[in-house]
Structure formats: C-alpha cells, structure tokens
Amino acid sequence: MNFCIAYKQILARHDLISPINTARLIKEATALQPETYSSDMDSIYSRLSSLALYNEIDAVICIRDPAIPSPESQQRLFQSCDVNSIPFATNTATAEILVLAINRGDLDWRELIRT
C-alpha cells in the first residue's frame, strides 16, 4: 500500500487492475479505483496474459515474494509481456522506475501499437 500511497498522483491518471482484496486495500488507502478481478490469482494471471498478448495493457506491476515459487500462470503472464515488449516490475524498486518512466512519457510509444 505504501507504493500506491507514494505514487497516487501518477497512478490516478491510469487504469489499474487488481485482485479484489488488494483493490479494497488500495481504495481504502488512496481512494484510487482499480478495476477488480476475482481473488483467484490463476484466473487473474490468465486474464492479464490475454490482455498482454493482444497489447491491451501497457505495463504490469506484480509485486511478489521471491521466497515463494512463482506459479505457472504468473510465468505465462511474464512471457506474454516479453512477447509484446510490455514492461513488468516484480519488486518495489523496478515498480518505482516503471511508474516514473510512465510519468515522463517514456512508454507513450505503446499508444501507436493500439491505434
């Protein structure tokens, strides 16, 4: 939540997608309104993978615990992002770099892909 609080002004200008439980915490802490998906992480990763394969998302921030092995569905999401050069962050340091790059307009070229 600290990440969302710190970058609330930037995140507010973008469409966010989040698991329902995380979305509730984000809403309470920041008043941001992420689109919610079910709490089943495999379903969420599958849905995001589909969005990535069709270039319907521009970036992924998926903060994960490195001590816990990544599920296969999460690996498919990262592969889908790699196929279409969609940047993804898996820790707060890379998430910060990604959000600041988005704020500077470094990913504006992705708009051309969707037009």
Coordinates of N, CA and C in Angstrom, one line a residue:
M1 N 0.8 -1.2 0.0 CA 0.0 0.0 0.0 C 0.9 1.3 0.0
N2 N 2.0 1.2 0.6 CA 2.9 2.4 0.7 C 3.3 2.8 -0.7
F3 N 3.5 1.9 -1.6 CA 3.8 2.2 -3.0 C 2.7 3.0 -3.6
C4 N 1.4 2.5 -3.5 CA 0.3 3.2 -4.1 C 0.1 4.6 -3.4
I5 N 0.3 4.7 -2.2 CA 0.2 6.0 -1.5 C 1.2 6.9 -2.0
A6 N 2.5 6.5 -2.2 CA 3.6 7.3 -2.6 C 3.3 7.8 -4.1
Y7 N 2.8 7.0 -4.9 CA 2.6 7.3 -6.3 C 1.1 7.5 -6.7
K8 N 0.3 7.9 -5.8 CA -1.1 8.0 -6.0 C -1.4 9.0 -7.1
Q9 N -0.7 10.1 -7.2 CA -1.0 11.2 -8.2 C -0.7 10.6 -9.6
I10 N 0.3 9.8 -9.8 CA 0.6 9.2 -11.1 C -0.3 8.1 -11.4
L11 N -0.6 7.2 -10.5 CA -1.5 6.1 -10.7 C -2.9 6.5 -11.0
A12 N -3.3 7.7 -10.4 CA -4.7 8.2 -10.6 C -4.9 8.5 -12.1
R13 N -3.9 8.7 -12.9 CA -4.1 9.0 -14.3 C -4.2 7.8 -15.2
H14 N -4.2 6.6 -14.6 CA -4.1 5.4 -15.4 C -5.2 4.4 -15.0
D15 N -5.5 3.5 -15.9 CA -6.4 2.4 -15.5 C -5.6 1.4 -14.8
L16 N -6.1 1.0 -13.6 CA -5.5 0.0 -12.8 C -6.3 -1.3 -12.7
I17 N -5.7 -2.4 -12.6 CA -6.4 -3.7 -12.5 C -5.8 -4.4 -11.2
S18 N -6.6 -5.0 -10.4 CA -6.1 -5.5 -9.2 C -7.0 -6.7 -8.7
P19 N -6.4 -7.6 -8.0 CA -7.3 -8.6 -7.3 C -8.3 -7.9 -6.4
I20 N -9.4 -8.5 -6.2 CA -10.5 -7.8 -5.4 C -10.0 -7.4 -4.0
N21 N -9.3 -8.3 -3.3 CA -8.8 -7.9 -1.9 C -7.8 -6.8 -1.9
T22 N -6.9 -6.9 -2.9 CA -5.9 -5.8 -3.0 C -6.5 -4.5 -3.4
A23 N -7.5 -4.6 -4.3 CA -8.2 -3.4 -4.7 C -8.9 -2.7 -3.5
R24 N -9.5 -3.5 -2.7 CA -10.2 -2.9 -1.5 C -9.2 -2.1 -0.6
L25 N -8.0 -2.7 -0.4 CA -7.0 -2.0 0.4 C -6.5 -0.7 -0.3
I26 N -6.3 -0.8 -1.6 CA -5.9 0.4 -2.4 C -6.9 1.5 -2.3
K27 N -8.2 1.1 -2.4 CA -9.3 2.1 -2.3 C -9.3 2.8 -1.0
E28 N -9.1 2.0 0.1 CA -9.1 2.5 1.4 C -8.0 3.4 1.7
A29 N -6.8 3.1 1.2 CA -5.6 3.8 1.5 C -5.4 5.1 0.6
T30 N -6.0 5.0 -0.6 CA -5.7 6.1 -1.6 C -6.9 6.7 -2.3
A31 N -8.0 6.1 -2.2 CA -9.2 6.5 -3.0 C -9.1 6.2 -4.5
L32 N -8.0 5.5 -4.9 CA -7.9 5.1 -6.3 C -9.0 4.0 -6.5
Q33 N -9.4 3.9 -7.8 CA -10.5 2.9 -8.1 C -10.0 1.9 -9.1
P34 N -9.2 0.9 -8.7 CA -8.8 -0.1 -9.7 C -9.9 -1.0 -10.1
E35 N -9.9 -1.4 -11.4 CA -10.8 -2.5 -11.8 C -10.5 -3.7 -11.1
T36 N -11.5 -4.4 -10.6 CA -11.2 -5.6 -9.8 C -11.5 -6.9 -10.5
Y37 N -10.6 -7.8 -10.3 CA -10.7 -9.2 -10.8 C -10.9 -10.1 -9.6
S38 N -11.3 -11.3 -9.8 CA -11.6 -12.3 -8.8 C -10.3 -12.4 -7.9
S39 N -10.5 -13.1 -6.8 CA -9.4 -13.3 -5.9 C -8.6 -14.5 -6.2
D40 N -9.0 -15.2 -7.2 CA -8.2 -16.4 -7.7 C -7.1 -15.9 -8.6
M41 N -5.9 -16.0 -8.1 CA -4.7 -15.5 -8.8 C -4.5 -16.1 -10.1
D42 N -4.7 -17.4 -10.2 CA -4.5 -18.1 -11.5 C -5.4 -17.5 -12.6
S43 N -6.6 -17.2 -12.2 CA -7.6 -16.5 -13.2 C -7.1 -15.1 -13.5
I44 N -6.6 -14.4 -12.5 CA -6.1 -13.0 -12.8 C -4.9 -13.1 -13.7
Y45 N -4.0 -14.0 -13.5 CA -2.8 -14.1 -14.3 C -3.2 -14.5 -15.7
S46 N -4.2 -15.4 -15.9 CA -4.6 -15.8 -17.2 C -5.3 -14.6 -17.9
R47 N -6.1 -13.9 -17.2 CA -6.7 -12.7 -17.9 C -5.7 -11.7 -18.3
L48 N -4.8 -11.4 -17.4 CA -3.7 -10.4 -17.8 C -2.8 -10.9 -18.9
S49 N -2.6 -12.2 -18.9 CA -1.8 -12.8 -20.0 C -2.5 -12.5 -21.4
S50 N -3.8 -12.7 -21.4 CA -4.6 -12.5 -22.6 C -4.5 -11.0 -23.0
L51 N -4.7 -10.1 -22.0 CA -4.6 -8.7 -22.3 C -3.2 -8.4 -22.9
A52 N -2.2 -9.0 -22.3 CA -0.8 -8.7 -22.8 C -0.6 -9.2 -24.2
L53 N -1.1 -10.4 -24.5 CA -1.0 -11.0 -25.8 C -1.6 -10.1 -26.9
Y54 N -2.7 -9.5 -26.5 CA -3.4 -8.6 -27.5 C -3.0 -7.1 -27.3
N55 N -1.9 -6.9 -26.6 CA -1.4 -5.5 -26.4 C -2.5 -4.6 -25.8
E56 N -3.3 -5.1 -24.9 CA -4.3 -4.2 -24.3 C -3.9 -3.7 -23.0
I57 N -2.7 -4.0 -22.6 CA -2.1 -3.3 -21.4 C -0.7 -2.8 -21.7
D58 N -0.3 -1.8 -21.0 CA 1.0 -1.2 -21.3 C 2.1 -1.5 -20.3
A59 N 1.7 -1.9 -19.1 CA 2.7 -2.3 -18.1 C 2.1 -3.1 -17.1
V60 N 2.9 -3.9 -16.4 CA 2.5 -4.7 -15.3 C 3.4 -4.5 -14.1
I61 N 2.7 -4.3 -12.9 CA 3.4 -4.2 -11.7 C 2.8 -5.4 -10.8
C62 N 3.7 -6.3 -10.6 CA 3.2 -7.5 -9.9 C 4.3 -7.8 -8.8
I63 N 4.1 -7.1 -7.6 CA 5.0 -7.3 -6.5 C 4.8 -8.7 -5.9
R64 N 5.9 -9.4 -5.9 CA 5.8 -10.8 -5.4 C 6.9 -11.1 -4.4
D65 N 6.7 -12.1 -3.7 CA 7.6 -12.6 -2.6 C 8.6 -13.5 -3.3
P66 N 9.9 -13.2 -3.3 CA 10.9 -14.0 -4.0 C 11.1 -15.4 -3.3
A67 N 10.7 -15.5 -2.1 CA 10.8 -16.7 -1.3 C 9.7 -17.8 -1.7
I68 N 8.7 -17.3 -2.4 CA 7.6 -18.2 -2.8 C 7.8 -18.4 -4.3
P69 N 7.8 -19.7 -4.7 CA 7.9 -20.0 -6.2 C 6.8 -19.4 -7.0
S70 N 7.1 -18.9 -8.1 CA 6.1 -18.3 -9.0 C 5.2 -19.4 -9.6
P71 N 3.9 -19.2 -9.6 CA 3.0 -20.2 -10.2 C 3.2 -20.1 -11.7
E72 N 2.8 -21.2 -12.4 CA 3.0 -21.3 -13.8 C 2.2 -20.2 -14.5
S73 N 1.0 -19.9 -14.0 CA 0.2 -18.8 -14.6 C 0.9 -17.5 -14.5
Q74 N 1.6 -17.2 -13.5 CA 2.4 -15.9 -13.4 C 3.5 -15.9 -14.4
Q75 N 4.2 -17.1 -14.6 CA 5.2 -17.2 -15.6 C 4.7 -16.9 -17.0
R76 N 3.5 -17.4 -17.3 CA 2.8 -17.2 -18.6 C 2.6 -15.7 -18.8
L77 N 2.2 -15.0 -17.7 CA 2.0 -13.6 -17.8 C 3.3 -12.9 -18.2
F78 N 4.3 -13.2 -17.5 CA 5.6 -12.6 -17.8 C 6.1 -12.9 -19.3
Q79 N 5.8 -14.1 -19.7 CA 6.2 -14.5 -21.1 C 5.3 -13.7 -22.1
S80 N 4.0 -13.5 -21.8 CA 3.2 -12.7 -22.7 C 3.7 -11.3 -22.7
C81 N 4.1 -10.8 -21.6 CA 4.7 -9.4 -21.6 C 5.9 -9.3 -22.4
D82 N 6.8 -10.3 -22.3 CA 8.0 -10.4 -23.1 C 7.8 -10.4 -24.6
V83 N 6.8 -11.2 -25.0 CA 6.4 -11.3 -26.4 C 6.1 -10.0 -27.0
N84 N 5.4 -9.1 -26.3 CA 5.0 -7.8 -26.8 C 5.7 -6.6 -26.2
S85 N 6.9 -6.9 -25.6 CA 7.7 -5.8 -25.1 C 6.9 -4.9 -24.1
I86 N 6.1 -5.6 -23.2 CA 5.4 -4.9 -22.2 C 6.2 -5.0 -20.9
P87 N 6.6 -3.8 -20.4 CA 7.5 -3.9 -19.2 C 6.7 -4.3 -18.0
F88 N 7.4 -5.1 -17.1 CA 6.7 -5.5 -15.9 C 7.7 -5.4 -14.8
A89 N 7.2 -5.1 -13.6 CA 8.0 -4.9 -12.4 C 7.6 -6.0 -11.4
T90 N 8.6 -6.6 -10.7 CA 8.2 -7.6 -9.8 C 8.7 -7.3 -8.3
N91 N 9.2 -6.1 -8.2 CA 9.6 -5.6 -6.8 C 9.4 -4.1 -6.8
T92 N 9.5 -3.5 -5.6 CA 9.2 -2.1 -5.5 C 10.2 -1.2 -6.2
A93 N 11.4 -1.6 -6.3 CA 12.5 -0.8 -7.0 C 12.2 -0.7 -8.4
T94 N 11.9 -1.8 -9.1 CA 11.5 -1.8 -10.5 C 10.2 -1.1 -10.8
A95 N 9.3 -1.3 -9.8 CA 8.0 -0.7 -9.9 C 8.1 0.9 -9.9
E96 N 9.0 1.3 -9.0 CA 9.2 2.8 -9.0 C 9.8 3.3 -10.3
I97 N 10.8 2.6 -10.8 CA 11.4 3.0 -12.1 C 10.3 3.0 -13.2
L98 N 9.5 2.0 -13.2 CA 8.5 1.9 -14.2 C 7.4 3.0 -14.1
V99 N 7.0 3.3 -12.9 CA 6.0 4.4 -12.7 C 6.6 5.7 -13.1
L100 N 7.8 6.0 -12.7 CA 8.4 7.2 -13.1 C 8.6 7.4 -14.6
A101 N 9.0 6.3 -15.2 CA 9.1 6.3 -16.7 C 7.8 6.5 -17.4
I102 N 6.7 5.9 -16.9 CA 5.4 6.2 -17.4 C 5.0 7.7 -17.2
N103 N 5.3 8.2 -16.1 CA 5.0 9.6 -15.8 C 5.8 10.6 -16.7
R104 N 7.0 10.2 -17.1 CA 7.8 11.0 -18.0 C 7.4 10.9 -19.5
G105 N 6.5 9.9 -19.7 CA 6.1 9.6 -21.1 C 7.0 8.7 -21.9
D106 N 7.9 8.0 -21.2 CA 8.8 7.0 -21.8 C 8.0 5.9 -22.5
L107 N 6.8 5.6 -22.1 CA 6.1 4.5 -22.7 C 5.0 5.0 -23.7
D108 N 5.0 6.2 -24.0 CA 3.9 6.8 -24.9 C 3.9 6.1 -26.2
W109 N 5.1 5.5 -26.7 CA 5.2 4.8 -27.9 C 4.2 3.6 -28.0
R110 N 3.8 3.1 -26.8 CA 2.8 2.0 -26.8 C 1.5 2.4 -27.4
E111 N 1.2 3.7 -27.3 CA -0.1 4.1 -27.9 C -0.2 3.8 -29.4
L112 N 0.9 3.9 -30.1 CA 1.0 3.6 -31.5 C 0.6 2.2 -31.8
I113 N 0.9 1.3 -30.9 CA 0.6 -0.2 -31.1 C -0.9 -0.4 -31.1
R114 N -1.6 0.4 -30.3 CA -3.1 0.1 -30.2 C -3.9 1.0 -31.1
T115 N -3.3 1.7 -32.0 CA -4.1 2.6 -32.9 C -4.1 1.9 -34.3

